[in-house]
PDB file of N, CA and C in Angstrom:
ATOM      1  N   MET A   1     158.627 200.090 255.220  1.00 85.00           N
ATOM      2  CA  MET A   1     157.520 200.999 255.058  1.00 85.00           C
ATOM      3  C   MET A   1     156.264 200.236 254.624  1.00 85.00           C
ATOM      4  N   LEU A   2     156.446 199.205 253.824  1.00 86.00           N
ATOM      5  CA  LEU A   2     155.312 198.400 253.388  1.00 86.00           C
ATOM      6  C   LEU A   2     154.693 197.655 254.572  1.00 86.00           C
ATOM      7  N   ALA A   3     155.526 197.168 255.464  1.00 89.00           N
ATOM      8  CA  ALA A   3     155.015 196.468 256.645  1.00 89.00           C
ATOM      9  C   ALA A   3     154.209 197.411 257.536  1.00 89.00           C
ATOM     10  N   LEU A   4     154.676 198.647 257.680  1.00 91.00           N
ATOM     11  CA  LEU A   4     153.941 199.630 258.468  1.00 91.00           C
ATOM     12  C   LEU A   4     152.597 199.956 257.815  1.00 91.00           C
ATOM     13  N   SER A   5     152.594 200.053 256.500  1.00 91.00           N
ATOM     14  CA  SER A   5     151.354 200.302 255.765  1.00 91.00           C
ATOM     15  C   SER A   5     150.349 199.185 256.008  1.00 91.00           C
ATOM     16  N   LEU A   6     150.787 197.959 255.855  1.00 90.00           N
ATOM     17  CA  LEU A   6     149.883 196.818 256.061  1.00 90.00           C
ATOM     18  C   LEU A   6     149.423 196.727 257.506  1.00 90.00           C
ATOM     19  N   LEU A   7     150.307 197.050 258.440  1.00 91.00           N
ATOM     20  CA  LEU A   7     149.939 197.031 259.849  1.00 91.00           C
ATOM     21  C   LEU A   7     148.830 198.048 260.134  1.00 91.00           C
ATOM     22  N   LEU A   8     148.957 199.247 259.599  1.00 91.00           N
ATOM     23  CA  LEU A   8     147.940 200.278 259.847  1.00 91.00           C
ATOM     24  C   LEU A   8     146.604 199.932 259.186  1.00 91.00           C
ATOM     25  N   VAL A   9     146.643 199.515 257.932  1.00 91.00           N
ATOM     26  CA  VAL A   9     145.399 199.221 257.211  1.00 91.00           C
ATOM     27  C   VAL A   9     144.705 197.990 257.790  1.00 91.00           C
ATOM     28  N   LEU A  10     145.445 196.936 258.012  1.00 92.00           N
ATOM     29  CA  LEU A  10     144.840 195.730 258.574  1.00 92.00           C
ATOM     30  C   LEU A  10     144.442 195.928 260.029  1.00 92.00           C
ATOM     31  N   GLY A  11     145.154 196.807 260.728  1.00 90.00           N
ATOM     32  CA  GLY A  11     144.782 197.139 262.102  1.00 90.00           C
ATOM     33  C   GLY A  11     143.430 197.832 262.168  1.00 90.00           C
ATOM     34  N   VAL A  12     143.173 198.760 261.244  1.00 88.00           N
ATOM     35  CA  VAL A  12     141.874 199.430 261.200  1.00 88.00           C
ATOM     36  C   VAL A  12     140.784 198.422 260.852  1.00 88.00           C
ATOM     37  N   LEU A  13     141.063 197.519 259.921  1.00 89.00           N
ATOM     38  CA  LEU A  13     140.086 196.490 259.573  1.00 89.00           C
ATOM     39  C   LEU A  13     139.776 195.602 260.776  1.00 89.00           C
ATOM     40  N   ALA A  14     140.812 195.193 261.497  1.00 88.00           N
ATOM     41  CA  ALA A  14     140.607 194.363 262.686  1.00 88.00           C
ATOM     42  C   ALA A  14     139.847 195.135 263.765  1.00 88.00           C
ATOM     43  N   TRP A  15     140.148 196.420 263.908  1.00 83.00           N
ATOM     44  CA  TRP A  15     139.463 197.279 264.871  1.00 83.00           C
ATOM     45  C   TRP A  15     137.971 197.359 264.557  1.00 83.00           C
ATOM     46  N   LEU A  16     137.659 197.523 263.291  1.00 81.00           N
ATOM     47  CA  LEU A  16     136.256 197.588 262.872  1.00 81.00           C
ATOM     48  C   LEU A  16     135.552 196.256 263.121  1.00 81.00           C
ATOM     49  N   LEU A  17     136.174 195.166 262.722  1.00 83.00           N
ATOM     50  CA  LEU A  17     135.554 193.851 262.911  1.00 83.00           C
ATOM     51  C   LEU A  17     135.379 193.521 264.386  1.00 83.00           C
ATOM     52  N   LEU A  18     136.350 193.904 265.203  1.00 78.00           N
ATOM     53  CA  LEU A  18     136.238 193.679 266.643  1.00 78.00           C
ATOM     54  C   LEU A  18     135.116 194.512 267.240  1.00 78.00           C
ATOM     55  N   SER A  19     134.966 195.736 266.767  1.00 76.00           N
ATOM     56  CA  SER A  19     133.895 196.595 267.270  1.00 76.00           C
ATOM     57  C   SER A  19     132.521 196.074 266.872  1.00 76.00           C
ATOM     58  N   LEU A  20     132.433 195.425 265.712  1.00 74.00           N
ATOM     59  CA  LEU A  20     131.156 194.864 265.283  1.00 74.00           C
ATOM     60  C   LEU A  20     130.841 193.549 265.986  1.00 74.00           C
ATOM     61  N   ALA A  21     131.875 192.813 266.393  1.00 76.00           N
ATOM     62  CA  ALA A  21     131.673 191.487 266.965  1.00 76.00           C
ATOM     63  C   ALA A  21     131.476 191.488 268.476  1.00 76.00           C
ATOM     64  N   VAL A  22     132.047 192.458 269.165  1.00 71.00           N
ATOM     65  CA  VAL A  22     132.006 192.478 270.626  1.00 71.00           C
ATOM     66  C   VAL A  22     130.708 193.137 271.091  1.00 71.00           C
ATOM     67  N   PRO A  23     130.064 192.593 272.120  1.00 62.00           N
ATOM     68  CA  PRO A  23     128.854 193.237 272.649  1.00 62.00           C
ATOM     69  C   PRO A  23     129.138 194.674 273.082  1.00 62.00           C
ATOM     70  N   SER A  24     128.132 195.525 272.995  1.00 61.00           N
ATOM     71  CA  SER A  24     128.324 196.949 273.224  1.00 61.00           C
ATOM     72  C   SER A  24     128.789 197.300 274.637  1.00 61.00           C
ATOM     73  N   ALA A  25     128.552 196.447 275.605  1.00 57.00           N
ATOM     74  CA  ALA A  25     128.974 196.747 276.972  1.00 57.00           C
ATOM     75  C   ALA A  25     130.480 196.635 277.146  1.00 57.00           C
ATOM     76  N   THR A  26     131.139 195.869 276.299  1.00 60.00           N
ATOM     77  CA  THR A  26     132.583 195.649 276.443  1.00 60.00           C
ATOM     78  C   THR A  26     133.335 196.065 275.190  1.00 60.00           C
ATOM     79  N   LEU A  27     132.955 197.178 274.605  1.00 57.00           N
ATOM     80  CA  LEU A  27     133.606 197.610 273.381  1.00 57.00           C
ATOM     81  C   LEU A  27     135.063 197.964 273.625  1.00 57.00           C
ATOM     82  N   PRO A  28     135.932 197.719 272.643  1.00 55.00           N
ATOM     83  CA  PRO A  28     137.361 197.975 272.804  1.00 55.00           C
ATOM     84  C   PRO A  28     137.686 199.460 272.750  1.00 55.00           C
ATOM     85  N   PHE A  29     138.963 199.750 272.950  1.00 59.00           N
ATOM     86  CA  PHE A  29     139.469 201.125 272.905  1.00 59.00           C
ATOM     87  C   PHE A  29     139.091 201.795 271.583  1.00 59.00           C
ATOM     88  N   GLY A  30     138.634 203.011 271.679  1.00 60.00           N
ATOM     89  CA  GLY A  30     138.327 203.773 270.480  1.00 60.00           C
ATOM     90  C   GLY A  30     136.935 203.576 269.934  1.00 60.00           C
ATOM     91  N   HIS A  31     136.092 202.861 270.639  1.00 60.00           N
ATOM     92  CA  HIS A  31     134.747 202.608 270.117  1.00 60.00           C
ATOM     93  C   HIS A  31     133.951 203.888 269.947  1.00 60.00           C
ATOM     94  N   GLU A  32     134.263 204.907 270.761  1.00 60.00           N
ATOM     95  CA  GLU A  32     133.530 206.161 270.615  1.00 60.00           C
ATOM     96  C   GLU A  32     133.800 206.815 269.268  1.00 60.00           C
ATOM     97  N   GLN A  33     134.963 206.551 268.687  1.00 61.00           N
ATOM     98  CA  GLN A  33     135.263 207.063 267.348  1.00 61.00           C
ATOM     99  C   GLN A  33     134.426 206.356 266.299  1.00 61.00           C
ATOM    100  N   LEU A  34     134.243 205.070 266.461  1.00 62.00           N
ATOM    101  CA  LEU A  34     133.503 204.303 265.472  1.00 62.00           C
ATOM    102  C   LEU A  34     132.001 204.469 265.598  1.00 62.00           C
ATOM    103  N   ILE A  35     131.514 204.778 266.784  1.00 59.00           N
ATOM    104  CA  ILE A  35     130.084 204.794 267.003  1.00 59.00           C
ATOM    105  C   ILE A  35     129.544 206.207 267.181  1.00 59.00           C
ATOM    106  N   HIS A  36     130.173 206.989 268.034  1.00 59.00           N
ATOM    107  CA  HIS A  36     129.599 208.277 268.415  1.00 59.00           C
ATOM    108  C   HIS A  36     130.055 209.444 267.550  1.00 59.00           C
ATOM    109  N   ALA A  37     131.163 209.330 266.874  1.00 63.00           N
ATOM    110  CA  ALA A  37     131.655 210.442 266.063  1.00 63.00           C
ATOM    111  C   ALA A  37     130.851 210.538 264.773  1.00 63.00           C
ATOM    112  N   ARG A  38     130.511 211.745 264.389  1.00 69.00           N
ATOM    113  CA  ARG A  38     129.787 211.945 263.120  1.00 69.00           C
ATOM    114  C   ARG A  38     130.647 211.459 261.963  1.00 69.00           C
ATOM    115  N   VAL A  39     131.890 211.885 261.934  1.00 75.00           N
ATOM    116  CA  VAL A  39     132.871 211.388 260.967  1.00 75.00           C
ATOM    117  C   VAL A  39     134.056 210.891 261.782  1.00 75.00           C
ATOM    118  N   PRO A  40     134.400 209.611 261.707  1.00 78.00           N
ATOM    119  CA  PRO A  40     135.500 209.074 262.525  1.00 78.00           C
ATOM    120  C   PRO A  40     136.868 209.473 261.952  1.00 78.00           C
ATOM    121  N   TRP A  41     137.265 210.711 262.194  1.00 81.00           N
ATOM    122  CA  TRP A  41     138.496 211.238 261.587  1.00 81.00           C
ATOM    123  C   TRP A  41     139.738 210.511 262.057  1.00 81.00           C
ATOM    124  N   LEU A  42     139.770 210.091 263.311  1.00 82.00           N
ATOM    125  CA  LEU A  42     140.937 209.365 263.805  1.00 82.00           C
ATOM    126  C   LEU A  42     141.130 208.066 263.025  1.00 82.00           C
ATOM    127  N   VAL A  43     140.056 207.344 262.846  1.00 84.00           N
ATOM    128  CA  VAL A  43     140.117 206.073 262.117  1.00 84.00           C
ATOM    129  C   VAL A  43     140.487 206.319 260.656  1.00 84.00           C
ATOM    130  N   LEU A  44     139.854 207.313 260.038  1.00 87.00           N
ATOM    131  CA  LEU A  44     140.163 207.618 258.641  1.00 87.00           C
ATOM    132  C   LEU A  44     141.597 208.096 258.479  1.00 87.00           C
ATOM    133  N   GLY A  45     142.088 208.874 259.440  1.00 89.00           N
ATOM    134  CA  GLY A  45     143.472 209.352 259.373  1.00 89.00           C
ATOM    135  C   GLY A  45     144.468 208.211 259.434  1.00 89.00           C
ATOM    136  N   VAL A  46     144.240 207.265 260.332  1.00 90.00           N
ATOM    137  CA  VAL A  46     145.130 206.100 260.431  1.00 90.00           C
ATOM    138  C   VAL A  46     145.060 205.281 259.152  1.00 90.00           C
ATOM    139  N   LEU A  47     143.871 205.130 258.625  1.00 91.00           N
ATOM    140  CA  LEU A  47     143.678 204.368 257.393  1.00 91.00           C
ATOM    141  C   LEU A  47     144.392 205.031 256.211  1.00 91.00           C
ATOM    142  N   TRP A  48     144.212 206.341 256.063  1.00 92.00           N
ATOM    143  CA  TRP A  48     144.849 207.054 254.951  1.00 92.00           C
ATOM    144  C   TRP A  48     146.354 207.149 255.125  1.00 92.00           C
ATOM    145  N   LEU A  49     146.822 207.213 256.358  1.00 93.00           N
ATOM    146  CA  LEU A  49     148.263 207.204 256.599  1.00 93.00           C
ATOM    147  C   LEU A  49     148.861 205.863 256.165  1.00 93.00           C
ATOM    148  N   GLY A  50     148.152 204.785 256.459  1.00 93.00           N
ATOM    149  CA  GLY A  50     148.603 203.468 256.014  1.00 93.00           C
ATOM    150  C   GLY A  50     148.644 203.368 254.502  1.00 93.00           C
ATOM    151  N   GLY A  51     147.635 203.907 253.820  1.00 92.00           N
ATOM    152  CA  GLY A  51     147.648 203.926 252.360  1.00 92.00           C
ATOM    153  C   GLY A  51     148.789 204.769 251.811  1.00 92.00           C
ATOM    154  N   GLY A  52     149.065 205.887 252.458  1.00 92.00           N
ATOM    155  CA  GLY A  52     150.178 206.737 252.039  1.00 92.00           C
ATOM    156  C   GLY A  52     151.521 206.051 252.195  1.00 92.00           C
ATOM    157  N   PHE A  53     151.695 205.318 253.290  1.00 92.00           N
ATOM    158  CA  PHE A  53     152.935 204.561 253.469  1.00 92.00           C
ATOM    159  C   PHE A  53     153.074 203.477 252.400  1.00 92.00           C
ATOM    160  N   GLY A  54     151.967 202.879 252.002  1.00 89.00           N
ATOM    161  CA  GLY A  54     152.018 201.866 250.945  1.00 89.00           C
ATOM    162  C   GLY A  54     152.440 202.461 249.616  1.00 89.00           C
ATOM    163  N   VAL A  55     151.886 203.611 249.272  1.00 89.00           N
ATOM    164  CA  VAL A  55     152.270 204.287 248.025  1.00 89.00           C
ATOM    165  C   VAL A  55     153.728 204.708 248.094  1.00 89.00           C
ATOM    166  N   ALA A  56     154.170 205.206 249.252  1.00 90.00           N
ATOM    167  CA  ALA A  56     155.565 205.607 249.409  1.00 90.00           C
ATOM    168  C   ALA A  56     156.502 204.406 249.283  1.00 90.00           C
ATOM    169  N   ALA A  57     156.088 203.257 249.815  1.00 86.00           N
ATOM    170  CA  ALA A  57     156.915 202.051 249.695  1.00 86.00           C
ATOM    171  C   ALA A  57     157.014 201.608 248.241  1.00 86.00           C
ATOM    172  N   LEU A  58     155.912 201.726 247.526  1.00 83.00           N
ATOM    173  CA  LEU A  58     155.932 201.364 246.102  1.00 83.00           C
ATOM    174  C   LEU A  58     156.793 202.337 245.315  1.00 83.00           C
ATOM    175  N   TRP A  59     156.670 203.624 245.619  1.00 83.00           N
ATOM    176  CA  TRP A  59     157.450 204.646 244.928  1.00 83.00           C
ATOM    177  C   TRP A  59     158.942 204.496 245.224  1.00 83.00           C
ATOM    178  N   ARG A  60     159.258 204.207 246.480  1.00 81.00           N
ATOM    179  CA  ARG A  60     160.658 204.053 246.880  1.00 81.00           C
ATOM    180  C   ARG A  60     161.298 202.825 246.238  1.00 81.00           C
ATOM    181  N   GLY A  61     160.513 201.789 246.042  1.00 73.00           N
ATOM    182  CA  GLY A  61     161.060 200.556 245.493  1.00 73.00           C
ATOM    183  C   GLY A  61     160.984 200.451 243.984  1.00 73.00           C
ATOM    184  N   ARG A  62     160.535 201.506 243.290  1.00 65.00           N
ATOM    185  CA  ARG A  62     160.350 201.411 241.842  1.00 65.00           C
ATOM    186  C   ARG A  62     161.667 201.298 241.088  1.00 65.00           C
ATOM    187  N   GLY A  63     162.729 201.861 241.620  1.00 59.00           N
ATOM    188  CA  GLY A  63     164.020 201.796 240.937  1.00 59.00           C
ATOM    189  C   GLY A  63     164.775 200.521 241.231  1.00 59.00           C
ATOM    190  N   GLN A  64     164.379 199.832 242.267  1.00 61.00           N
ATOM    191  CA  GLN A  64     165.061 198.596 242.639  1.00 61.00           C
ATOM    192  C   GLN A  64     164.378 197.426 241.939  1.00 61.00           C
ATOM    193  N   GLY A  65     165.115 196.676 241.190  1.00 58.00           N
ATOM    194  CA  GLY A  65     164.525 195.507 240.530  1.00 58.00           C
ATOM    195  C   GLY A  65     164.154 194.477 241.571  1.00 58.00           C
ATOM    196  N   GLY A  66     165.065 193.614 241.855  1.00 56.00           N
ATOM    197  CA  GLY A  66     164.940 192.671 242.954  1.00 56.00           C
ATOM    198  C   GLY A  66     163.799 191.685 242.816  1.00 56.00           C
ATOM    199  N   LYS A  67     163.855 190.688 243.671  1.00 56.00           N
ATOM    200  CA  LYS A  67     162.824 189.663 243.619  1.00 56.00           C
ATOM    201  C   LYS A  67     161.609 190.002 244.454  1.00 56.00           C
ATOM    202  N   ARG A  68     161.688 191.034 245.302  1.00 62.00           N
ATOM    203  CA  ARG A  68     160.526 191.384 246.109  1.00 62.00           C
ATOM    204  C   ARG A  68     159.614 192.380 245.403  1.00 62.00           C
ATOM    205  N   ARG A  69     159.983 192.879 244.258  1.00 68.00           N
ATOM    206  CA  ARG A  69     159.156 193.858 243.531  1.00 68.00           C
ATOM    207  C   ARG A  69     157.830 193.233 243.099  1.00 68.00           C
ATOM    208  N   TRP A  70     157.830 191.990 242.686  1.00 72.00           N
ATOM    209  CA  TRP A  70     156.603 191.338 242.237  1.00 72.00           C
ATOM    210  C   TRP A  70     155.621 191.150 243.386  1.00 72.00           C
ATOM    211  N   LEU A  71     156.121 191.112 244.625  1.00 77.00           N
ATOM    212  CA  LEU A  71     155.254 190.955 245.783  1.00 77.00           C
ATOM    213  C   LEU A  71     154.749 192.305 246.296  1.00 77.00           C
ATOM    214  N   ARG A  72     155.554 193.341 246.154  1.00 81.00           N
ATOM    215  CA  ARG A  72     155.210 194.657 246.692  1.00 81.00           C
ATOM    216  C   ARG A  72     153.986 195.255 245.996  1.00 81.00           C
ATOM    217  N   THR A  73     153.914 195.170 244.687  1.00 84.00           N
ATOM    218  CA  THR A  73     152.816 195.800 243.944  1.00 84.00           C
ATOM    219  C   THR A  73     151.446 195.216 244.295  1.00 84.00           C
ATOM    220  N   PRO A  74     151.266 193.886 244.324  1.00 87.00           N
ATOM    221  CA  PRO A  74     149.945 193.370 244.715  1.00 87.00           C
ATOM    222  C   PRO A  74     149.576 193.680 246.164  1.00 87.00           C
ATOM    223  N   LEU A  75     150.572 193.704 247.055  1.00 87.00           N
ATOM    224  CA  LEU A  75     150.267 194.034 248.445  1.00 87.00           C
ATOM    225  C   LEU A  75     149.810 195.476 248.589  1.00 87.00           C
ATOM    226  N   VAL A  76     150.452 196.382 247.878  1.00 88.00           N
ATOM    227  CA  VAL A  76     150.034 197.784 247.921  1.00 88.00           C
ATOM    228  C   VAL A  76     148.671 197.936 247.259  1.00 88.00           C
ATOM    229  N   ALA A  77     148.432 197.232 246.173  1.00 90.00           N
ATOM    230  CA  ALA A  77     147.123 197.303 245.512  1.00 90.00           C
ATOM    231  C   ALA A  77     146.022 196.786 246.439  1.00 90.00           C
ATOM    232  N   LEU A  78     146.262 195.693 247.135  1.00 90.00           N
ATOM    233  CA  LEU A  78     145.290 195.172 248.100  1.00 90.00           C
ATOM    234  C   LEU A  78     145.082 196.158 249.242  1.00 90.00           C
ATOM    235  N   SER A  79     146.155 196.746 249.710  1.00 91.00           N
ATOM    236  CA  SER A  79     146.072 197.732 250.775  1.00 91.00           C
ATOM    237  C   SER A  79     145.247 198.942 250.345  1.00 91.00           C
ATOM    238  N   LEU A  80     145.479 199.440 249.135  1.00 91.00           N
ATOM    239  CA  LEU A  80     144.734 200.597 248.642  1.00 91.00           C
ATOM    240  C   LEU A  80     143.267 200.254 248.380  1.00 91.00           C
ATOM    241  N   LEU A  81     143.002 199.030 247.965  1.00 93.00           N
ATOM    242  CA  LEU A  81     141.612 198.598 247.809  1.00 93.00           C
ATOM    243  C   LEU A  81     140.890 198.583 249.158  1.00 93.00           C
ATOM    244  N   LEU A  82     141.570 198.066 250.181  1.00 92.00           N
ATOM    245  CA  LEU A  82     140.980 198.080 251.527  1.00 92.00           C
ATOM    246  C   LEU A  82     140.781 199.507 252.032  1.00 92.00           C
ATOM    247  N   VAL A  83     141.738 200.391 251.755  1.00 93.00           N
ATOM    248  CA  VAL A  83     141.607 201.791 252.162  1.00 93.00           C
ATOM    249  C   VAL A  83     140.380 202.411 251.490  1.00 93.00           C
ATOM    250  N   ALA A  84     140.212 202.163 250.209  1.00 93.00           N
ATOM    251  CA  ALA A  84     139.072 202.732 249.486  1.00 93.00           C
ATOM    252  C   ALA A  84     137.743 202.179 250.008  1.00 93.00           C
ATOM    253  N   LEU A  85     137.658 200.878 250.214  1.00 92.00           N
ATOM    254  CA  LEU A  85     136.415 200.271 250.689  1.00 92.00           C
ATOM    255  C   LEU A  85     136.063 200.708 252.112  1.00 92.00           C
ATOM    256  N   LEU A  86     137.059 200.705 252.987  1.00 89.00           N
ATOM    257  CA  LEU A  86     136.792 201.107 254.367  1.00 89.00           C
ATOM    258  C   LEU A  86     136.476 202.598 254.460  1.00 89.00           C
ATOM    259  N   SER A  87     137.146 203.415 253.667  1.00 90.00           N
ATOM    260  CA  SER A  87     136.841 204.851 253.660  1.00 90.00           C
ATOM    261  C   SER A  87     135.418 205.089 253.181  1.00 90.00           C
ATOM    262  N   ALA A  88     135.035 204.396 252.129  1.00 89.00           N
ATOM    263  CA  ALA A  88     133.661 204.536 251.626  1.00 89.00           C
ATOM    264  C   ALA A  88     132.657 204.074 252.674  1.00 89.00           C
ATOM    265  N   TYR A  89     132.962 202.997 253.373  1.00 84.00           N
ATOM    266  CA  TYR A  89     132.063 202.498 254.419  1.00 84.00           C
ATOM    267  C   TYR A  89     131.912 203.522 255.540  1.00 84.00           C
ATOM    268  N   PHE A  90     133.040 204.030 256.049  1.00 81.00           N
ATOM    269  CA  PHE A  90     132.980 204.985 257.155  1.00 81.00           C
ATOM    270  C   PHE A  90     132.286 206.275 256.745  1.00 81.00           C
ATOM    271  N   LEU A  91     132.597 206.776 255.571  1.00 82.00           N
ATOM    272  CA  LEU A  91     131.991 208.033 255.143  1.00 82.00           C
ATOM    273  C   LEU A  91     130.513 207.855 254.810  1.00 82.00           C
ATOM    274  N   ARG A  92     130.149 206.736 254.256  1.00 79.00           N
ATOM    275  CA  ARG A  92     128.730 206.473 253.948  1.00 79.00           C
ATOM    276  C   ARG A  92     127.918 206.379 255.230  1.00 79.00           C
ATOM    277  N   GLN A  93     128.460 205.687 256.221  1.00 70.00           N
ATOM    278  CA  GLN A  93     127.742 205.521 257.481  1.00 70.00           C
ATOM    279  C   GLN A  93     127.670 206.823 258.273  1.00 70.00           C
ATOM    280  N   SER A  94     128.641 207.694 258.076  1.00 65.00           N
ATOM    281  CA  SER A  94     128.659 208.925 258.871  1.00 65.00           C
ATOM    282  C   SER A  94     127.694 209.981 258.338  1.00 65.00           C
ATOM    283  N   PHE A  95     127.244 209.839 257.109  1.00 63.00           N
ATOM    284  CA  PHE A  95     126.359 210.839 256.539  1.00 63.00           C
ATOM    285  C   PHE A  95     124.961 210.313 256.258  1.00 63.00           C
ATOM    286  N   GLU A  96     124.539 209.332 257.007  1.00 57.00           N
ATOM    287  CA  GLU A  96     123.168 208.843 256.889  1.00 57.00           C
ATOM    288  C   GLU A  96     122.220 209.927 257.379  1.00 57.00           C
ATOM    289  N   PRO A  97     121.112 210.141 256.719  1.00 58.00           N
ATOM    290  CA  PRO A  97     120.157 211.137 257.207  1.00 58.00           C
ATOM    291  C   PRO A  97     119.582 210.734 258.566  1.00 58.00           C
ATOM    292  N   GLU A  98     119.301 211.718 259.383  1.00 57.00           N
ATOM    293  CA  GLU A  98     118.846 211.440 260.740  1.00 57.00           C
ATOM    294  C   GLU A  98     117.484 210.766 260.785  1.00 57.00           C
ATOM    295  N   GLU A  99     116.633 210.996 259.797  1.00 58.00           N
ATOM    296  CA  GLU A  99     115.312 210.371 259.831  1.00 58.00           C
ATOM    297  C   GLU A  99     115.378 208.864 259.658  1.00 58.00           C
ATOM    298  N   ARG A 100     116.511 208.347 259.176  1.00 54.00           N
ATOM    299  CA  ARG A 100     116.657 206.894 259.049  1.00 54.00           C
ATOM    300  C   ARG A 100     117.240 206.275 260.314  1.00 54.00           C
ATOM    301  N   GLY A 101     117.627 207.091 261.265  1.00 56.00           N
ATOM    302  CA  GLY A 101     118.208 206.588 262.493  1.00 56.00           C
ATOM    303  C   GLY A 101     117.172 205.951 263.397  1.00 56.00           C
ATOM    304  N   LEU A 102     117.632 205.357 264.467  1.00 60.00           N
ATOM    305  CA  LEU A 102     116.729 204.738 265.411  1.00 60.00           C
ATOM    306  C   LEU A 102     116.063 205.810 266.262  1.00 60.00           C
ATOM    307  N   ARG A 103     114.818 205.669 266.465  1.00 64.00           N
ATOM    308  CA  ARG A 103     114.060 206.603 267.298  1.00 64.00           C
ATOM    309  C   ARG A 103     113.550 205.840 268.518  1.00 64.00           C
ATOM    310  N   VAL A 104     113.628 206.477 269.646  1.00 67.00           N
ATOM    311  CA  VAL A 104     113.126 205.882 270.889  1.00 67.00           C
ATOM    312  C   VAL A 104     111.792 206.551 271.182  1.00 67.00           C
ATOM    313  N   ALA A 105     110.764 205.731 271.352  1.00 65.00           N
ATOM    314  CA  ALA A 105     109.434 206.249 271.645  1.00 65.00           C
ATOM    315  C   ALA A 105     109.348 206.706 273.107  1.00 65.00           C
ATOM    316  N   THR A 106     108.437 207.585 273.379  1.00 71.00           N
ATOM    317  CA  THR A 106     108.234 208.075 274.748  1.00 71.00           C
ATOM    318  C   THR A 106     107.852 206.902 275.639  1.00 71.00           C
ATOM    319  N   GLY A 107     108.551 206.764 276.748  1.00 70.00           N
ATOM    320  CA  GLY A 107     108.264 205.698 277.703  1.00 70.00           C
ATOM    321  C   GLY A 107     109.154 204.475 277.509  1.00 70.00           C
ATOM    322  N   ASP A 108     109.925 204.403 276.429  1.00 62.00           N
ATOM    323  CA  ASP A 108     110.809 203.234 276.218  1.00 62.00           C
ATOM    324  C   ASP A 108     112.112 203.411 276.945  1.00 62.00           C
TER     325      ASP A 108
END
């Protein structure tokens, strides 16, 4: 479950970085969610699902001592930090006032 959590969270991060790095003519799958959607719910849903799997993995492993417990907690904490930062980024960008947006002048 922890691997699935990291896959989802890091996948969204890679998706965002790829969308920022690739020229707009060749944007990858899902670019309309990142660019054209007012609130990118698909991206946020995948991100929050990954965070939920991380919390579930931590909760499931709390009774097991083991040698992997010391590794699970920092990985989930890093995952939740990424979820919080990326969620704040997506939500902040989605609610920018329209007057700050780009305007195209007549004839351009």
